Structure formats: structure tokens, C-alpha cells
Short mmCIF file of C-alpha atoms in Angstrom, two decimals:
data_model
loop_
_atom_site.label_atom_id
_atom_site.label_comp_id
_atom_site.label_asym_id
_atom_site.label_seq_id
_atom_site.Cartn_x
_atom_site.Cartn_y
_atom_site.Cartn_z
CA UNK B 20 97.38 -73.39 -88.06
CA UNK B 21 95.60 -70.26 -89.26
CA UNK B 22 97.17 -68.18 -91.99
CA UNK B 23 97.15 -65.09 -89.76
CA UNK B 24 99.08 -66.97 -87.07
CA UNK B 25 101.65 -68.15 -89.58
CA UNK B 26 102.07 -64.58 -90.84
CA UNK B 27 102.69 -63.46 -87.26
CA UNK B 28 105.41 -66.07 -86.81
CA UNK B 29 106.90 -65.10 -90.18
CA UNK B 30 106.98 -61.47 -89.09
CA UNK B 31 108.70 -62.38 -85.80
CA UNK B 32 111.22 -64.61 -87.58
CA UNK B 33 112.00 -61.96 -90.20
CA UNK B 34 112.36 -58.93 -87.98
CA UNK B 35 114.24 -60.70 -85.21
CA UNK B 36 116.65 -62.02 -87.83
CA UNK B 37 117.14 -58.57 -89.33
CA UNK B 38 117.67 -56.88 -85.96
CA UNK B 39 120.14 -59.40 -84.55
CA UNK B 40 121.33 -61.20 -87.68
CA UNK B 41 124.35 -59.14 -88.65
CA UNK B 42 125.68 -59.07 -85.09
CA UNK B 43 125.15 -62.81 -84.77
CA UNK B 44 126.98 -63.33 -88.07
CA UNK B 45 130.07 -61.79 -86.47
CA UNK B 46 129.55 -63.90 -83.34
CA UNK B 47 129.33 -67.14 -85.32
CA UNK B 48 132.17 -66.42 -87.73
CA UNK B 49 134.57 -65.29 -84.99
CA UNK B 50 133.32 -68.10 -82.76
CA UNK B 51 134.08 -70.68 -85.45
CA UNK B 52 137.68 -69.45 -85.54
CA UNK B 53 138.11 -69.39 -81.76
CA UNK B 54 136.96 -72.99 -81.38
CA UNK B 55 140.69 -73.61 -81.95
CA UNK B 56 141.76 -70.93 -79.47
CA UNK B 57 144.59 -73.01 -78.00
CA UNK B 58 145.83 -74.20 -81.40
CA UNK B 59 146.00 -70.59 -82.64
CA UNK B 60 148.28 -69.49 -79.79
CA UNK B 61 151.79 -68.95 -81.10
CA UNK B 62 150.86 -69.43 -84.77
CA UNK B 63 152.39 -66.04 -85.66
CA UNK B 64 155.77 -66.85 -84.06
CA UNK B 65 158.53 -69.40 -84.73
CA UNK B 66 157.64 -72.74 -83.07
CA UNK B 67 158.71 -73.03 -79.44
CA UNK B 68 159.41 -76.28 -77.63
CA UNK B 69 157.32 -77.06 -74.58
CA UNK B 70 159.49 -76.92 -71.44
CA UNK B 71 159.77 -79.77 -68.93
CA UNK B 72 157.27 -79.64 -66.04
CA UNK B 73 160.04 -78.67 -63.62
CA UNK B 74 160.98 -75.71 -65.80
CA UNK B 75 157.35 -74.62 -66.04
CA UNK B 76 156.95 -74.78 -62.27
CA UNK B 77 160.13 -72.73 -61.83
CA UNK B 78 158.81 -70.11 -64.28
CA UNK B 79 155.51 -69.93 -62.40
CA UNK B 80 157.31 -69.53 -59.06
CA UNK B 81 159.49 -66.73 -60.43
CA UNK B 82 156.37 -64.96 -61.71
CA UNK B 83 154.57 -65.21 -58.36
CA UNK B 84 157.60 -63.95 -56.44
CA UNK B 85 158.37 -61.17 -58.92
CA UNK B 86 154.82 -59.83 -59.15
CA UNK B 87 154.29 -59.86 -55.38
CA UNK B 88 157.55 -57.92 -54.91
CA UNK B 89 156.62 -55.33 -57.54
CA UNK B 90 152.88 -55.19 -56.79
CA UNK B 91 152.15 -56.24 -53.19
CA UNK B 92 148.49 -55.30 -53.74
CA UNK B 93 148.23 -58.20 -56.20
CA UNK B 94 148.26 -60.60 -53.25
CA UNK B 95 144.47 -60.29 -52.99
CA UNK B 96 143.96 -62.45 -56.10
CA UNK B 97 146.11 -63.57 -58.98
CA UNK B 98 146.06 -66.43 -61.47
CA UNK B 99 149.00 -68.40 -62.86
CA UNK B 100 148.76 -70.59 -65.97
CA UNK B 101 151.36 -73.31 -66.48
CA UNK B 102 152.94 -74.18 -69.85
CA UNK B 103 150.63 -76.36 -71.90
CA UNK B 104 147.43 -75.57 -73.78
CA UNK B 105 147.76 -71.90 -72.85
CA UNK B 106 151.19 -71.62 -74.48
CA UNK B 107 154.80 -72.74 -74.02
CA UNK B 108 155.44 -70.23 -71.22
CA UNK B 109 153.97 -69.71 -67.78
CA UNK B 110 151.86 -66.55 -67.42
CA UNK B 111 150.44 -64.63 -64.48
CA UNK B 112 147.26 -62.55 -64.62
CA UNK B 113 146.35 -59.82 -62.14
CA UNK B 114 143.38 -57.47 -62.10
CA UNK B 115 144.37 -53.99 -60.92
CA UNK B 116 141.34 -52.68 -59.01
CA UNK B 117 142.70 -49.11 -59.00
CA UNK B 118 142.84 -48.77 -62.78
CA UNK B 119 140.30 -51.44 -63.73
CA UNK B 120 142.86 -53.09 -66.03
CA UNK B 121 143.89 -56.71 -66.12
CA UNK B 122 147.60 -57.31 -66.70
CA UNK B 123 149.57 -60.28 -67.93
CA UNK B 124 153.09 -61.00 -66.72
CA UNK B 125 155.63 -63.26 -68.42
CA UNK B 126 159.37 -63.88 -68.15
CA UNK B 127 161.67 -62.78 -70.95
CA UNK B 128 165.45 -63.15 -70.59
CA UNK B 129 164.93 -63.72 -66.88
CA UNK B 130 163.07 -60.42 -66.40
CA UNK B 131 159.45 -59.70 -65.60
CA UNK B 132 157.47 -58.28 -68.54
CA UNK B 133 154.04 -56.69 -68.06
CA UNK B 134 151.51 -56.39 -70.88
CA UNK B 135 147.72 -55.93 -71.15
CA UNK B 136 146.03 -59.25 -70.52
CA UNK B 137 144.12 -59.28 -73.81
CA UNK B 138 146.60 -57.84 -76.29
CA UNK B 139 147.08 -60.82 -78.61
CA UNK B 140 145.29 -61.37 -81.91
CA UNK B 141 143.61 -64.54 -80.60
CA UNK B 142 142.24 -62.60 -77.63
CA UNK B 143 140.86 -59.95 -79.96
CA UNK B 144 139.04 -62.49 -82.15
CA UNK B 145 137.78 -64.22 -79.00
CA UNK B 146 136.37 -60.91 -77.72
CA UNK B 147 134.92 -60.21 -81.16
CA UNK B 148 132.88 -63.39 -80.75
CA UNK B 149 130.73 -61.93 -77.96
CA UNK B 150 131.08 -58.16 -78.43
CA UNK B 151 131.13 -57.71 -82.26
CA UNK B 152 133.92 -55.21 -81.69
CA UNK B 153 131.77 -52.95 -79.49
CA UNK B 154 132.99 -51.80 -76.04
CA UNK B 155 133.40 -54.95 -73.99
CA UNK B 156 130.70 -54.55 -71.33
CA UNK B 157 128.11 -52.97 -73.61
CA UNK B 158 128.81 -55.47 -76.40
CA UNK B 159 128.52 -58.44 -74.05
CA UNK B 160 125.16 -57.31 -72.69
CA UNK B 161 123.91 -56.51 -76.18
CA UNK B 162 124.83 -60.00 -77.34
CA UNK B 163 122.95 -61.46 -74.40
CA UNK B 164 119.84 -59.70 -75.71
CA UNK B 165 120.66 -60.90 -79.24
CA UNK B 166 120.82 -64.48 -77.96
CA UNK B 167 117.31 -64.16 -76.55
CA UNK B 168 116.11 -62.78 -79.89
CA UNK B 169 118.01 -65.61 -81.56
CA UNK B 170 115.95 -68.09 -79.53
CA UNK B 171 112.75 -66.40 -80.76
CA UNK B 172 113.97 -66.70 -84.35
CA UNK B 173 114.63 -70.42 -83.84
CA UNK B 174 111.18 -71.09 -82.40
CA UNK B 175 109.36 -69.12 -85.10
CA UNK B 176 111.49 -70.71 -87.84
CA UNK B 177 110.68 -74.23 -86.66
CA UNK B 178 106.96 -73.44 -86.54
CA UNK B 179 107.08 -72.03 -90.07
CA UNK B 180 109.04 -74.95 -91.49
CA UNK B 181 107.36 -77.77 -89.53
CA UNK B 182 104.45 -78.32 -91.99
CA UNK B 183 106.84 -79.21 -94.84
CA UNK B 184 109.68 -80.56 -92.68
CA UNK B 185 109.89 -84.10 -94.05
CA UNK B 186 108.96 -83.14 -97.60
CA UNK B 187 111.58 -80.40 -98.07
CA UNK B 188 114.24 -81.35 -95.50
CA UNK B 189 116.85 -82.45 -98.04
CA UNK B 190 115.51 -80.45 -100.96
CA UNK B 191 118.26 -78.45 -102.64
CA UNK B 192 116.69 -77.44 -105.93
CA UNK B 193 119.56 -76.56 -108.20
CA UNK B 194 118.92 -74.38 -111.20
CA UNK B 195 118.68 -70.80 -112.33
CA UNK B 196 116.41 -69.78 -109.45
CA UNK B 197 119.10 -68.70 -107.00
CA UNK B 198 116.61 -67.40 -104.44
CA UNK B 199 114.92 -70.80 -104.17
CA UNK B 200 118.30 -72.54 -103.79
CA UNK B 201 119.32 -70.19 -100.99
CA UNK B 202 115.92 -70.66 -99.31
CA UNK B 203 116.41 -74.43 -99.41
CA UNK B 204 119.95 -74.16 -98.06
CA UNK B 205 118.79 -71.81 -95.29
CA UNK B 206 116.04 -74.25 -94.22
CA UNK B 207 118.20 -77.39 -94.40
CA UNK B 208 121.11 -75.97 -92.42
CA UNK B 209 118.77 -74.42 -89.86
CA UNK B 210 116.82 -77.62 -89.22
CA UNK B 211 119.71 -80.10 -89.26
CA UNK B 212 121.77 -77.98 -86.86
CA UNK B 213 118.78 -76.98 -84.70
CA UNK B 214 119.92 -78.79 -81.50
CA UNK B 215 123.25 -77.01 -81.62
CA UNK B 216 121.63 -73.63 -82.25
CA UNK B 217 119.35 -74.16 -79.26
CA UNK B 218 122.48 -74.80 -77.17
CA UNK B 219 124.24 -71.72 -78.55
CA UNK B 220 121.25 -69.43 -77.95
CA UNK B 221 120.60 -70.69 -74.42
CA UNK B 222 124.21 -70.87 -73.28
CA UNK B 223 125.08 -67.57 -74.96
CA UNK B 224 122.37 -65.77 -72.99
CA UNK B 225 123.40 -67.37 -69.69
CA UNK B 226 127.12 -66.72 -70.18
CA UNK B 227 126.67 -63.06 -71.13
CA UNK B 228 123.74 -61.79 -69.05
CA UNK B 229 123.27 -64.64 -66.58
CA UNK B 230 123.78 -62.40 -63.57
CA UNK B 231 121.25 -59.91 -64.91
CA UNK B 232 118.75 -62.76 -65.21
CA UNK B 233 119.31 -63.50 -61.52
CA UNK B 234 118.67 -59.88 -60.50
CA UNK B 235 114.87 -60.22 -59.95
CA UNK B 236 115.43 -63.25 -57.69
CA UNK B 237 118.36 -61.59 -55.92
CA UNK B 238 116.42 -58.48 -54.91
CA UNK B 239 112.75 -59.53 -54.91
CA UNK B 240 112.84 -63.11 -53.65
CA UNK B 241 116.04 -63.69 -51.66
CA UNK B 242 116.44 -60.19 -50.17
CA UNK B 243 119.92 -59.71 -51.64
CA UNK B 244 121.26 -63.05 -50.35
CA UNK B 245 121.03 -65.20 -53.49
CA UNK B 246 124.63 -64.74 -54.64
CA UNK B 247 125.85 -65.68 -51.17
CA UNK B 248 123.73 -68.83 -51.30
CA UNK B 249 125.13 -69.69 -54.73
CA UNK B 250 128.75 -69.05 -53.74
CA UNK B 251 129.34 -72.75 -53.14
CA UNK B 252 128.24 -73.48 -56.69
CA UNK B 253 130.91 -71.23 -58.20
CA UNK B 254 134.00 -71.95 -56.06
CA UNK B 255 135.72 -75.20 -55.15
CA UNK B 256 135.92 -74.09 -51.49
CA UNK B 257 134.44 -71.10 -49.64
CA UNK B 258 136.62 -68.02 -49.31
CA UNK B 259 138.31 -67.60 -45.91
CA UNK B 260 139.01 -64.10 -44.63
CA UNK B 261 142.74 -63.27 -44.26
CA UNK B 262 144.25 -63.77 -40.79
CA UNK B 263 146.46 -60.71 -41.05
CA UNK B 264 149.52 -62.79 -40.22
CA UNK B 265 152.27 -63.14 -42.83
CA UNK B 266 153.35 -66.68 -43.71
CA UNK B 267 155.59 -67.97 -46.53
CA UNK B 268 153.77 -70.04 -49.14
CA UNK B 269 154.71 -73.48 -50.40
CA UNK B 270 156.47 -73.53 -53.79
CA UNK B 271 154.39 -73.97 -56.93
CA UNK B 272 155.92 -77.39 -57.59
CA UNK B 273 154.89 -78.63 -54.14
CA UNK B 274 151.36 -77.26 -54.49
CA UNK B 275 151.00 -79.02 -57.84
CA UNK B 276 152.31 -82.26 -56.35
CA UNK B 277 149.82 -82.17 -53.48
CA UNK B 278 146.94 -81.46 -55.82
CA UNK B 279 147.87 -84.40 -58.05
CA UNK B 280 148.10 -86.65 -55.00
CA UNK B 281 144.67 -85.49 -53.83
CA UNK B 282 143.17 -86.24 -57.27
CA UNK B 283 145.25 -88.91 -59.06
CA UNK B 284 145.24 -88.43 -62.82
CA UNK B 285 144.65 -84.68 -62.66
CA UNK B 286 146.91 -82.57 -64.93
CA UNK B 287 147.17 -79.13 -63.29
CA UNK B 288 146.86 -76.22 -65.74
CA UNK B 289 146.38 -73.16 -63.53
CA UNK B 290 146.59 -71.88 -59.96
CA UNK B 291 144.34 -69.20 -58.48
CA UNK B 292 145.81 -67.50 -55.41
CA UNK B 293 143.71 -65.66 -52.84
CA UNK B 294 145.36 -63.55 -50.10
CA UNK B 295 148.85 -64.69 -51.07
CA UNK B 296 151.42 -64.44 -48.28
CA UNK B 297 148.83 -64.64 -45.49
CA UNK B 298 148.44 -67.48 -42.98
CA UNK B 299 144.99 -68.15 -44.52
CA UNK B 300 146.24 -67.88 -48.11
CA UNK B 301 144.27 -70.20 -50.31
CA UNK B 302 145.24 -71.50 -53.72
CA UNK B 303 142.85 -73.40 -55.98
CA UNK B 304 144.45 -75.56 -58.66
CA UNK B 305 142.45 -76.46 -61.76
CA UNK B 306 143.23 -79.11 -64.34
CA UNK B 307 141.95 -81.81 -66.63
CA UNK B 308 140.78 -85.07 -65.05
CA UNK B 309 139.70 -87.39 -67.90
CA UNK B 310 136.32 -88.96 -67.19
CA UNK B 311 133.35 -90.07 -69.23
CA UNK B 312 131.52 -86.84 -68.45
CA UNK B 313 130.72 -83.56 -70.15
CA UNK B 314 132.60 -81.73 -67.38
CA UNK B 315 136.23 -82.75 -67.05
CA UNK B 316 137.82 -79.84 -65.16
CA UNK B 317 138.74 -80.77 -61.57
CA UNK B 318 139.74 -78.46 -58.74
CA UNK B 319 141.73 -78.77 -55.53
CA UNK B 320 141.73 -76.04 -52.86
CA UNK B 321 144.84 -75.94 -50.63
CA UNK B 322 146.03 -73.70 -47.83
CA UNK B 323 149.09 -72.19 -49.52
CA UNK B 324 150.95 -71.71 -46.22
CA UNK B 325 150.37 -75.04 -44.46
CA UNK B 326 149.77 -77.22 -47.51
CA UNK B 327 146.57 -78.64 -46.04
CA UNK B 328 144.11 -79.85 -48.69
CA UNK B 329 140.86 -78.02 -47.99
CA UNK B 330 138.78 -79.72 -50.66
CA UNK B 331 139.32 -81.91 -53.72
CA UNK B 332 136.50 -81.67 -56.25
CA UNK B 333 136.42 -84.11 -59.18
CA UNK B 334 133.86 -83.50 -61.95
CA UNK B 335 131.54 -86.25 -60.70
CA UNK B 336 131.12 -84.44 -57.37
CA UNK B 337 130.23 -81.01 -58.76
CA UNK B 338 127.31 -79.32 -56.97
CA UNK B 339 124.27 -78.82 -59.24
CA UNK B 340 124.96 -75.15 -60.00
CA UNK B 341 128.60 -75.73 -60.92
CA UNK B 342 127.72 -78.79 -63.02
CA UNK B 343 125.12 -76.73 -64.87
CA UNK B 344 127.37 -73.73 -65.51
CA UNK B 345 130.46 -75.76 -66.46
CA UNK B 346 128.33 -77.98 -68.67
CA UNK B 347 126.95 -74.96 -70.53
CA UNK B 348 130.47 -73.62 -71.01
CA UNK B 349 131.71 -76.92 -72.47
CA UNK B 350 128.66 -77.23 -74.72
CA UNK B 351 129.03 -73.64 -75.94
CA UNK B 352 132.75 -73.80 -76.72
CA UNK B 353 133.01 -77.45 -77.77
CA UNK B 354 135.53 -78.29 -75.04
CA UNK B 355 134.74 -81.99 -75.08
CA UNK B 356 135.23 -84.88 -77.47
CA UNK B 357 138.69 -83.77 -78.67
CA UNK B 358 139.36 -82.64 -82.26
CA UNK B 359 136.36 -84.30 -83.91
CA UNK B 360 133.98 -82.12 -81.89
CA UNK B 361 136.09 -79.01 -82.50
CA UNK B 362 135.90 -79.49 -86.27
CA UNK B 363 132.15 -80.12 -85.97
CA UNK B 364 131.73 -76.88 -84.03
CA UNK B 365 133.87 -75.05 -86.57
CA UNK B 366 131.56 -76.17 -89.38
CA UNK B 367 128.48 -75.40 -87.29
CA UNK B 368 129.84 -71.92 -86.63
CA UNK B 369 130.30 -71.27 -90.35
CA UNK B 370 126.86 -72.76 -91.01
CA UNK B 371 125.34 -70.43 -88.41
CA UNK B 372 127.00 -67.43 -90.05
CA UNK B 373 125.51 -68.54 -93.36
CA UNK B 374 122.04 -68.72 -91.77
CA UNK B 375 122.08 -65.06 -90.79
CA UNK B 376 123.70 -63.91 -94.03
CA UNK B 377 121.28 -65.86 -96.21
CA UNK B 378 118.30 -64.80 -94.08
CA UNK B 379 119.07 -61.15 -94.71
CA UNK B 380 119.56 -61.74 -98.43
CA UNK B 381 116.21 -63.55 -98.65
CA UNK B 382 114.44 -60.58 -97.08
CA UNK B 383 116.26 -58.04 -99.25
CA UNK B 384 115.48 -59.86 -102.48
CA UNK B 385 111.83 -60.34 -101.52
CA UNK B 386 111.50 -56.60 -100.87
CA UNK B 387 113.34 -55.68 -104.07
CA UNK B 388 111.07 -57.82 -106.22
CA UNK B 389 108.05 -55.84 -105.10
CA UNK B 390 109.33 -52.84 -107.08
CA UNK B 391 110.75 -53.92 -110.39
CA UNK B 392 111.43 -50.40 -111.68
CA UNK B 393 113.13 -48.70 -108.74
CA UNK B 394 114.74 -50.35 -105.73
CA UNK B 395 113.55 -48.89 -102.40
CA UNK B 396 116.23 -46.86 -100.68
CA UNK B 397 115.94 -48.70 -97.35
CA UNK B 398 116.30 -52.05 -99.10
CA UNK B 399 119.42 -50.79 -100.85
CA UNK B 400 120.82 -49.62 -97.50
CA UNK B 401 120.04 -53.01 -95.92
CA UNK B 402 121.85 -54.73 -98.79
CA UNK B 403 124.89 -52.50 -98.24
CA UNK B 404 124.86 -53.15 -94.49
CA UNK B 405 124.55 -56.90 -94.95
CA UNK B 406 127.39 -57.10 -97.47
CA UNK B 407 129.58 -54.60 -95.64
CA UNK B 408 129.20 -56.03 -92.13
CA UNK B 409 129.31 -59.72 -93.07
CA UNK B 410 132.03 -59.64 -95.72
CA UNK B 411 133.83 -56.88 -93.81
CA UNK B 412 133.98 -59.17 -90.77
CA UNK B 413 135.40 -62.02 -92.87
CA UNK B 414 138.05 -59.77 -94.43
CA UNK B 415 138.79 -58.10 -91.09
CA UNK B 416 139.43 -61.39 -89.27
CA UNK B 417 141.80 -62.46 -92.05
CA UNK B 418 143.55 -59.08 -91.80
CA UNK B 419 144.06 -59.68 -88.06
CA UNK B 420 145.93 -62.92 -88.82
CA UNK B 421 148.09 -61.26 -91.45
CA UNK B 422 148.95 -58.24 -89.31
CA UNK B 423 149.74 -60.43 -86.28
CA UNK B 424 152.40 -62.23 -88.31
CA UNK B 425 153.84 -59.36 -90.37
CA UNK B 426 153.16 -56.31 -88.14
CA UNK B 427 153.24 -57.58 -84.54
CA UNK B 428 153.52 -54.04 -83.17
CA UNK B 429 150.17 -53.12 -84.76
CA UNK B 430 147.17 -53.61 -82.49
CA UNK B 431 144.86 -56.37 -83.82
CA UNK B 432 141.89 -54.06 -83.33
CA UNK B 433 143.44 -51.47 -85.66
CA UNK B 434 143.87 -53.99 -88.46
CA UNK B 435 140.32 -55.25 -88.04
CA UNK B 436 138.54 -51.91 -87.80
CA UNK B 437 140.38 -50.37 -90.77
CA UNK B 438 139.34 -53.25 -93.02
CA UNK B 439 135.85 -53.61 -91.53
CA UNK B 440 134.80 -49.96 -91.79
CA UNK B 441 136.40 -49.55 -95.21
CA UNK B 442 134.39 -52.57 -96.41
CA UNK B 443 131.20 -51.20 -94.88
CA UNK B 444 131.67 -47.81 -96.54
CA UNK B 445 132.47 -49.48 -99.87
CA UNK B 446 129.34 -51.64 -99.71
CA UNK B 447 127.12 -48.64 -99.00
CA UNK B 448 128.58 -46.60 -101.88
CA UNK B 449 128.60 -49.28 -104.59
CA UNK B 450 125.80 -51.21 -106.24
CA UNK B 451 125.20 -54.52 -104.42
CA UNK B 452 126.52 -56.75 -107.20
CA UNK B 453 129.73 -54.75 -107.60
CA UNK B 454 130.24 -54.39 -103.86
CA UNK B 455 129.71 -58.12 -103.34
CA UNK B 456 132.16 -59.08 -106.08
CA UNK B 457 134.84 -56.66 -104.93
CA UNK B 458 134.52 -57.46 -101.23
CA UNK B 459 134.64 -61.18 -101.94
CA UNK B 460 137.92 -60.62 -103.77
CA UNK B 461 139.19 -58.75 -100.73
CA UNK B 462 138.28 -61.80 -98.64
CA UNK B 463 140.13 -64.03 -101.13
CA UNK B 464 143.32 -61.97 -101.04
CA UNK B 465 143.48 -61.49 -97.27
CA UNK B 466 142.53 -65.09 -96.43
CA UNK B 467 145.01 -66.54 -98.94
CA UNK B 468 147.66 -64.26 -97.41
CA UNK B 469 147.35 -65.98 -94.01
CA UNK B 470 149.64 -68.96 -94.80
CA UNK B 471 152.06 -66.63 -96.62
CA UNK B 472 152.27 -64.32 -93.60
CA UNK B 473 152.67 -67.32 -91.30
CA UNK B 474 155.59 -68.58 -93.38
CA UNK B 475 157.31 -65.18 -93.36
CA UNK B 476 156.95 -64.89 -89.58
CA UNK B 477 157.69 -68.46 -88.51
CA UNK B 478 159.79 -69.91 -91.32
CA UNK B 479 157.38 -72.84 -91.67
CA UNK B 480 155.14 -73.30 -94.66
CA UNK B 481 152.25 -75.71 -95.01
CA UNK B 482 154.21 -78.82 -95.92
CA UNK B 483 157.19 -78.08 -93.66
CA UNK B 484 154.79 -77.97 -90.72
CA UNK B 485 153.30 -81.28 -91.85
CA UNK B 486 156.72 -82.91 -92.09
CA UNK B 487 157.68 -81.74 -88.60
CA UNK B 488 154.41 -82.90 -87.06
CA UNK B 489 153.18 -79.37 -86.32
CA UNK B 490 149.63 -80.31 -87.14
CA UNK B 491 148.03 -77.14 -85.80
CA UNK B 492 150.06 -74.96 -88.20
CA UNK B 493 149.28 -77.29 -91.10
CA UNK B 494 145.54 -77.22 -90.46
CA UNK B 495 145.40 -73.45 -89.86
CA UNK B 496 147.16 -72.67 -93.14
CA UNK B 497 145.33 -75.40 -95.03
CA UNK B 498 141.93 -74.22 -93.79
CA UNK B 499 142.75 -70.63 -94.77
CA UNK B 500 143.59 -71.74 -98.32
CA UNK B 501 140.40 -73.81 -98.53
CA UNK B 502 138.29 -70.87 -97.39
CA UNK B 503 140.07 -68.54 -99.83
CA UNK B 504 139.13 -70.98 -102.58
CA UNK B 505 135.48 -70.88 -101.51
CA UNK B 506 135.48 -67.06 -101.50
CA UNK B 507 137.11 -67.07 -104.97
CA UNK B 508 134.41 -69.39 -106.29
CA UNK B 509 131.73 -67.12 -104.83
CA UNK B 510 133.38 -64.08 -106.40
CA UNK B 511 133.47 -65.74 -109.83
CA UNK B 512 129.80 -66.73 -109.55
CA UNK B 513 128.91 -63.21 -108.41
CA UNK B 514 130.56 -61.64 -111.45
CA UNK B 515 128.86 -64.07 -113.83
CA UNK B 516 125.41 -63.48 -112.33
CA UNK B 517 126.00 -59.73 -112.28
CA UNK B 518 126.66 -59.72 -116.02
CA UNK B 519 123.56 -61.75 -116.77
CA UNK B 520 121.13 -60.37 -114.20
CA UNK B 521 119.92 -57.31 -112.37
CA UNK B 522 122.85 -55.24 -111.04
CA UNK B 523 120.74 -54.34 -108.00
CA UNK B 524 120.15 -57.96 -107.04
CA UNK B 525 121.93 -59.21 -103.93
CA UNK B 526 121.92 -62.79 -105.25
CA UNK B 527 124.88 -61.83 -107.35
CA UNK B 528 126.66 -61.33 -104.03
CA UNK B 529 125.85 -64.77 -102.65
#
């Protein structure tokens, strides 16, 4: 390949990485945490026993009845989650079309309690994964664009590295040349995890701006009828218009029983009601149906008034569109293969965050070396942004855990933004080496405080949780301590390199 062509690919790889890299760092770091979204639920509270199925069904029924009495307009559509992976209590979710807010209802002391649907610390970190803390709709669309740029960075990076792929694949040249070591680590992690990054880039774009991608076909090819054509690929059964005749619905327990009879082996997790209380009321029950397939979520559509099974859809019978979309979702979130895959995705998420962090540092150091006497102002600003955004995100996520346990009344977003913007301002005001060292220590303190805060809130420390078989609490606290140790080691190395090297160098912050 010609040298000019290679330079073009290098330019694409560099600038795409700089434009999208810091946002994608947040996406990967927060995404690594939310791989364990179900295990994180309830970490900040004393352990609660899972109720018997009959109790869970009774809770769900009380929620449906209570919400429909208080908000009759909710009958159009509402979703109920049963106790299980989503928590030890049944919950009901309703989107209020008048206000544009989604609400969550639970039962406390026999009474109906209404809260915003996404008020928990896990929900905030989950949203952070695909919005970077920006307003939800804008952030989601922006990340869709970032995913497309991310794909360009992957293609250009492979083309650049392909000529020396076999020679330098496992080359990690240790020594005093920190830049070369980071370059080797960047290349190795990028190439070995390439298949997963292709999945993340592709699925991320589809899941965030998929409908925008369909817009040209919707309006220019199918004359506005494409979404209607695809409706069967998104729902278990087609929507039926309400009859306008009131009919009582079957109890939740009976609906669950009929679904499990229709698909033996299915474990119902949620119920989606449409036109509740009408003669044509339809409820779709979703749940796990173990099969040797990537997709393992089954669905059963039932007439909620008569109990007639409209359609039972096991994963093997998914229509092509549903199989494609569900498959992308499972590949993106690692919802297959049990805990081994979740831990793999967690490590891949951290590795992806390192790719974007190290890519920025490589560019900054290359630019800085061109002027030995005086560091360019824009390079100094880029160094501050990289350190502030990346390390500020790490410290902010840890602060969210700590505040959730010790200050439950404090909004998770408040804890995150205070730490994040303070870190960003600090990084822009201080020399890179000092900012990197000090922000890494902030990451150490806040991350090490996670198991301490969890113990204060729940009464269970690391080894108590292990002895009681609460493995999720043990692994959350243990992982936090391990990551705090890594940040401490980085801080120590940063201080040592800062004393012996250039105080303007970002490698002291790596």
C-alpha cells in the first residue's frame, strides 16, 4: 500500500479517535459496570429474601389493580416485572403520555408508592453508558454517530496494523520507553478484541439510531409503510384495537400459569398489558426459555379477559427481524453464556476504555514531542480534557456507588456530576503529571470506599457476604478493591515518572 494511502488511514484513525474517544471511554467504562446490572440491584440495601412465586404474583396483582384505580389512563399500556432478576419485589412501569414521564410503582407496607422509573443508581450508570451524562435523547443519538465513527476507527486501525500483525501481535516491549509500551498495549488489545469491538460498534449504532437508519427506506422506498410492515418483527402478536366493552381480566397468577402451559419450561419475568380492562385486552408475557440459542427470551400473547392464547413464540420460531434485533441486544449486553461471558464482557469493556484513553495519550505525546521547548496550548488542553473526562468518569462512577449507600436521598446524577466536573476543572488547571497523579488518588479513595459504604448500608462486609453465599455482594466489593489497587499502582508510577521526567508529559499520568 502506498505511503500516502497509509497516511490517510492514519489521519482517519487519529481524528476519529480524538473526536469520539472520550465519549466512548465513558460508554465502555459504564458499560463494563452495567454488564452486572441485575447483580447490582439492591447492593446498597440490606439483603432481602426472594418471595415465593405466589407472593410475587399477589404483589403484581395488587400493583395492577391499584394503578388502574388511581390512573385509569394507564390502561393503554403498562408493564409489570415479577420478583427475580429485576429485584425481590414486583414493580409496575407506566409511561404518562401527558407529562412524558415514565413512572415506577411498588408496594411498601401495603400501600402504592410512585417514583420516577429511572431514579436508582444502577439506572443512572446504565443511562451513562449510552448518553455520557448528556440529555437522554440527544446523548443517545450522539452515541449512535460515535458508534459509526468507532467503526471507521476500527477499519483504519486494522489496515494500519495489518502489515506487522503477526510480527508485533504479542509484542509488549517493557523498558523505559513508556510510549512504545503503551503503543504495543494499544495494538494488542485492539487486535485481540477486534471481533467484540465490531459487535459493539455495529450493535451500538443499531440500538441507538436504528430507526433513523430506517428513515430513508420508510419515506423514499416504502411510502411511509415500512414500520407497519415490520410490526410483526417487533411484537409477539399484532395489536388489536380495543372493543370499547369493559371486561374483568384474569388474575396475574392465572395468566402466568397459562403462559407456562403454552411454553413448558418458560420462566415468566414480565407482563406487558395493552388496553387493560377491555374485552380485547391483550397481555404479552416474556420470560427465559433455556435453549441452545443466542436468543433465549420467549413470549406468549394472551387475551387478558378470556384467557385465550393468541400466540406462543419460542426463540426458535422468531421471525427474521426479531431474531436479528434480539440477537444484537444479547451480543451487545452479554446476556448469554451465564457468568463466564459476563466477566469476559466486563474485561472487554475495561479494555475498550483503555483503547480510547491510550489512543488519546499517544496522540498528545506525539504532538508534544514536536516542540521540546514549549508545549502547544491545544495539546495541553487535550491532555487536560483526556485526564479530566476519563479519570473524572472513573471517580464519578465510584462516587455514585458510595452516595447510593450512604446518602440514598441524594440523586445519583448529583454525585456523579459534582465529582466529574470538579475533576475536569482540576485537570485543566494543573500540569498533566500533577493532575494525573492527584486524580488517580481520587479514584483510589472513592473506589476503595465502595465496600466500606456497602458495609455501612447493608451490614455485610466482604467476607460476611461470602460466608452467607451472597456472591454478588462479595464480587462487587472484591472487584472494587482490586480496581482501587490498580489505580493506586498507577498513581505511584505516575509520581515516580513525574519526578524523573518531563512534568508536561502525559505518560506520567498513564
